[in-house]
Amino acid sequence: MKTNQRFIYIALVLFYVLLSISCSKRQADEIVPQTPVTPGVGTSTVTYTNFTEALIQTKCAGCHTAGRSAAAIWTFNGIASITSNEARIRRVVLETRSMPIGNSLTAAELTSLREWFDNNMPN
Ligand code: HEC
């Protein structure tokens, strides 16, 4: 192999390795309300069924369900487990941002969750 051929070969291998490293940390898909929300029309479309349940299931239940690591601190088992802990959940998710650990919620998810709470947590 000529020197410049070898250089191109090595550069391609490095490029491929970097590409596969940078793509391997795939984030969970963003949770969005399933009923299309018309921009600017208010907040009443965000419900437990079309949004909050999936969000908590995906982003919280890995630690906060019976048998998981953080179940003793707060256990998610349906809408009542959220409504009866509104103040706590609001504080750690929307104010201190200490939950979920790793801070993986997108701005859109935080907005929808805040709207759901502000709307008195419709089912
Ligand atoms: C990787 C595991 C993990 C995930 C994911 C996670 N938590 Fe937690 N959570 C913990 C642990 C551990 C604690 C206790 C330590 C602490 O407070 O930092 C905790 C504490 C809490 C508390 C109690 C805080 C208090 O001071 O009263 C609430 C409420 C809570 N989490 C809600 C949530 C919500 C809502 C989500 C999802 C948006 C979530 N957690 C995601 C592990 C997790």
Short mmCIF file of C-alpha atoms and ligand atoms in Angstrom, two decimals:
data_model
loop_
_atom_site.label_atom_id
_atom_site.label_comp_id
_atom_site.label_asym_id
_atom_site.label_seq_id
_atom_site.Cartn_x
_atom_site.Cartn_y
_atom_site.Cartn_z
CA MET A 1 0.00 0.00 0.00
CA LYS A 2 1.28 3.46 -0.83
CA THR A 3 1.65 5.90 2.05
CA ASN A 4 -1.21 8.15 0.96
CA GLN A 5 -3.49 5.15 0.39
CA ARG A 6 -2.72 3.97 3.90
CA PHE A 7 -3.46 7.44 5.24
CA ILE A 8 -6.87 7.48 3.53
CA TYR A 9 -7.64 4.01 4.84
CA ILE A 10 -6.77 5.01 8.41
CA ALA A 11 -8.77 8.23 8.12
CA LEU A 12 -11.84 6.27 6.94
CA VAL A 13 -11.53 3.78 9.80
CA LEU A 14 -11.23 6.62 12.35
CA PHE A 15 -14.19 8.41 10.81
CA TYR A 16 -16.31 5.26 11.05
CA VAL A 17 -15.30 4.67 14.68
CA LEU A 18 -16.11 8.26 15.68
CA LEU A 19 -19.43 8.07 13.85
CA SER A 20 -20.50 4.91 15.62
CA ILE A 21 -19.47 6.26 19.04
CA SER A 22 -21.35 9.52 18.55
CA CYS A 23 -24.53 7.75 17.46
CA SER A 24 -24.58 5.02 20.09
CA LYS A 25 -26.02 7.07 22.96
CA ARG A 26 -29.54 7.14 21.60
CA GLN A 27 -31.96 9.19 23.68
CA ALA A 28 -35.48 7.96 24.42
CA ASP A 29 -38.02 9.49 22.07
CA GLU A 30 -39.66 12.69 23.22
CA ILE A 31 -43.12 12.19 24.70
CA VAL A 32 -45.70 14.49 23.12
CA PRO A 33 -49.45 14.73 23.71
CA GLN A 34 -51.04 12.30 21.27
CA THR A 35 -54.02 14.49 20.47
CA PRO A 36 -52.64 17.17 18.18
CA VAL A 37 -52.24 20.40 20.10
CA THR A 38 -53.23 23.50 18.15
CA PRO A 39 -50.58 26.12 18.89
CA GLY A 40 -51.89 29.07 20.86
CA VAL A 41 -55.25 27.49 21.62
CA GLY A 42 -54.63 26.87 25.27
CA THR A 43 -53.67 23.97 27.35
CA SER A 44 -56.75 21.82 27.79
CA THR A 45 -55.55 19.13 25.38
CA VAL A 46 -52.85 17.72 27.64
CA THR A 47 -54.32 14.82 29.63
CA TYR A 48 -53.09 11.94 31.74
CA THR A 49 -54.14 9.48 29.05
CA ASN A 50 -52.58 11.23 26.08
CA PHE A 51 -49.39 12.43 27.73
CA THR A 52 -48.58 12.21 31.42
CA GLU A 53 -48.98 8.45 31.79
CA ALA A 54 -46.50 7.75 28.98
CA LEU A 55 -44.07 10.36 30.27
CA ILE A 56 -44.01 8.99 33.82
CA GLN A 57 -43.91 5.43 32.56
CA THR A 58 -40.92 6.15 30.31
CA LYS A 59 -38.94 8.65 32.38
CA CYS A 60 -39.74 7.81 36.01
CA ALA A 61 -41.12 4.29 36.43
CA GLY A 62 -37.76 2.67 35.75
CA CYS A 63 -36.89 3.63 39.35
CA HIS A 64 -40.25 4.55 40.90
CA THR A 65 -42.39 1.40 40.57
CA ALA A 66 -42.86 -1.39 43.08
CA GLY A 67 -39.72 -3.48 43.24
CA ARG A 68 -37.47 -0.83 41.68
CA SER A 69 -34.70 1.15 43.36
CA ALA A 70 -36.64 4.29 44.33
CA ALA A 71 -40.05 2.74 45.06
CA ALA A 72 -39.76 3.48 48.78
CA ILE A 73 -39.37 7.20 48.09
CA TRP A 74 -42.33 7.53 45.72
CA THR A 75 -44.13 4.77 43.83
CA PHE A 76 -45.85 5.43 40.52
CA ASN A 77 -48.98 3.30 40.19
CA GLY A 78 -51.54 5.32 38.27
CA ILE A 79 -52.91 8.84 38.19
CA ALA A 80 -53.75 8.98 41.90
CA SER A 81 -50.11 8.42 42.80
CA ILE A 82 -49.36 11.63 40.91
CA THR A 83 -52.30 13.80 41.94
CA SER A 84 -51.79 13.00 45.62
CA ASN A 85 -48.10 13.92 45.31
CA GLU A 86 -48.53 16.98 43.09
CA ALA A 87 -46.48 19.38 45.19
CA ARG A 88 -43.57 16.97 45.56
CA ILE A 89 -43.46 16.06 41.89
CA ARG A 90 -43.83 19.66 40.75
CA ARG A 91 -40.95 20.63 43.00
CA VAL A 92 -38.46 17.98 41.89
CA VAL A 93 -39.37 17.95 38.18
CA LEU A 94 -40.30 21.56 37.41
CA GLU A 95 -38.52 23.62 40.06
CA THR A 96 -35.33 22.01 41.39
CA ARG A 97 -35.07 19.83 38.22
CA SER A 98 -33.50 17.06 40.30
CA MET A 99 -35.83 14.45 38.70
CA PRO A 100 -35.54 12.50 36.58
CA ILE A 101 -31.93 11.81 37.55
CA GLY A 102 -29.87 12.84 34.53
CA ASN A 103 -32.33 15.62 33.68
CA SER A 104 -33.51 14.00 30.44
CA LEU A 105 -36.82 15.84 29.93
CA THR A 106 -37.01 18.11 26.90
CA ALA A 107 -38.31 21.67 27.11
CA ALA A 108 -41.51 20.57 25.33
CA GLU A 109 -42.09 17.76 27.83
CA LEU A 110 -41.60 20.14 30.76
CA THR A 111 -44.04 22.63 29.22
CA SER A 112 -46.69 19.96 28.66
CA LEU A 113 -46.28 18.61 32.19
CA ARG A 114 -46.57 22.09 33.67
CA GLU A 115 -49.73 22.67 31.60
CA TRP A 116 -51.21 19.41 32.82
CA PHE A 117 -50.61 20.37 36.46
CA ASP A 118 -51.87 23.94 35.93
CA ASN A 119 -55.01 22.51 34.31
CA ASN A 120 -55.73 20.51 37.43
CA MET A 121 -54.45 17.18 36.10
CA PRO A 122 -57.24 16.00 33.76
CA ASN A 123 -57.49 12.23 33.17
C1 HEC B 1 -32.57 6.65 37.83
C2 HEC B 1 -33.60 6.50 38.84
C3 HEC B 1 -34.65 7.56 38.95
C4 HEC B 1 -35.44 8.11 37.96
C5 HEC B 1 -35.41 7.79 36.47
C6 HEC B 1 -36.32 9.04 38.60
N1 HEC B 1 -36.08 9.07 39.95
FE1 HEC B 1 -37.09 10.16 41.34
N2 HEC B 1 -35.79 9.56 42.79
C7 HEC B 1 -34.77 8.65 42.61
C8 HEC B 1 -34.00 8.57 43.83
C9 HEC B 1 -32.78 7.69 44.04
C10 HEC B 1 -34.59 9.47 44.73
C11 HEC B 1 -34.14 9.81 46.16
C12 HEC B 1 -32.92 10.63 46.18
C13 HEC B 1 -33.17 12.04 45.83
O1 HEC B 1 -34.15 12.63 46.32
O2 HEC B 1 -32.35 12.60 45.07
C14 HEC B 1 -35.73 10.06 44.06
C15 HEC B 1 -36.60 10.97 44.64
C16 HEC B 1 -37.80 11.37 44.06
C17 HEC B 1 -38.88 12.08 44.74
C18 HEC B 1 -38.88 12.51 46.20
C19 HEC B 1 -38.28 13.87 46.32
C20 HEC B 1 -38.58 14.51 47.66
O3 HEC B 1 -37.68 15.23 48.14
O4 HEC B 1 -39.68 14.34 48.19
C21 HEC B 1 -39.85 12.28 43.83
C22 HEC B 1 -41.20 12.96 44.05
C23 HEC B 1 -39.38 11.73 42.57
N3 HEC B 1 -38.13 11.19 42.75
C24 HEC B 1 -40.09 11.79 41.40
C25 HEC B 1 -39.57 11.39 40.16
C26 HEC B 1 -40.22 11.66 38.90
C27 HEC B 1 -41.55 12.38 38.75
C28 HEC B 1 -39.43 11.13 37.93
C29 HEC B 1 -39.61 11.20 36.44
C30 HEC B 1 -39.82 12.51 35.85
C31 HEC B 1 -38.28 10.50 38.59
N4 HEC B 1 -38.41 10.70 39.94
C32 HEC B 1 -37.28 9.78 37.95
C33 HEC B 1 -34.52 7.92 41.46
C34 HEC B 1 -35.07 8.18 40.22
#
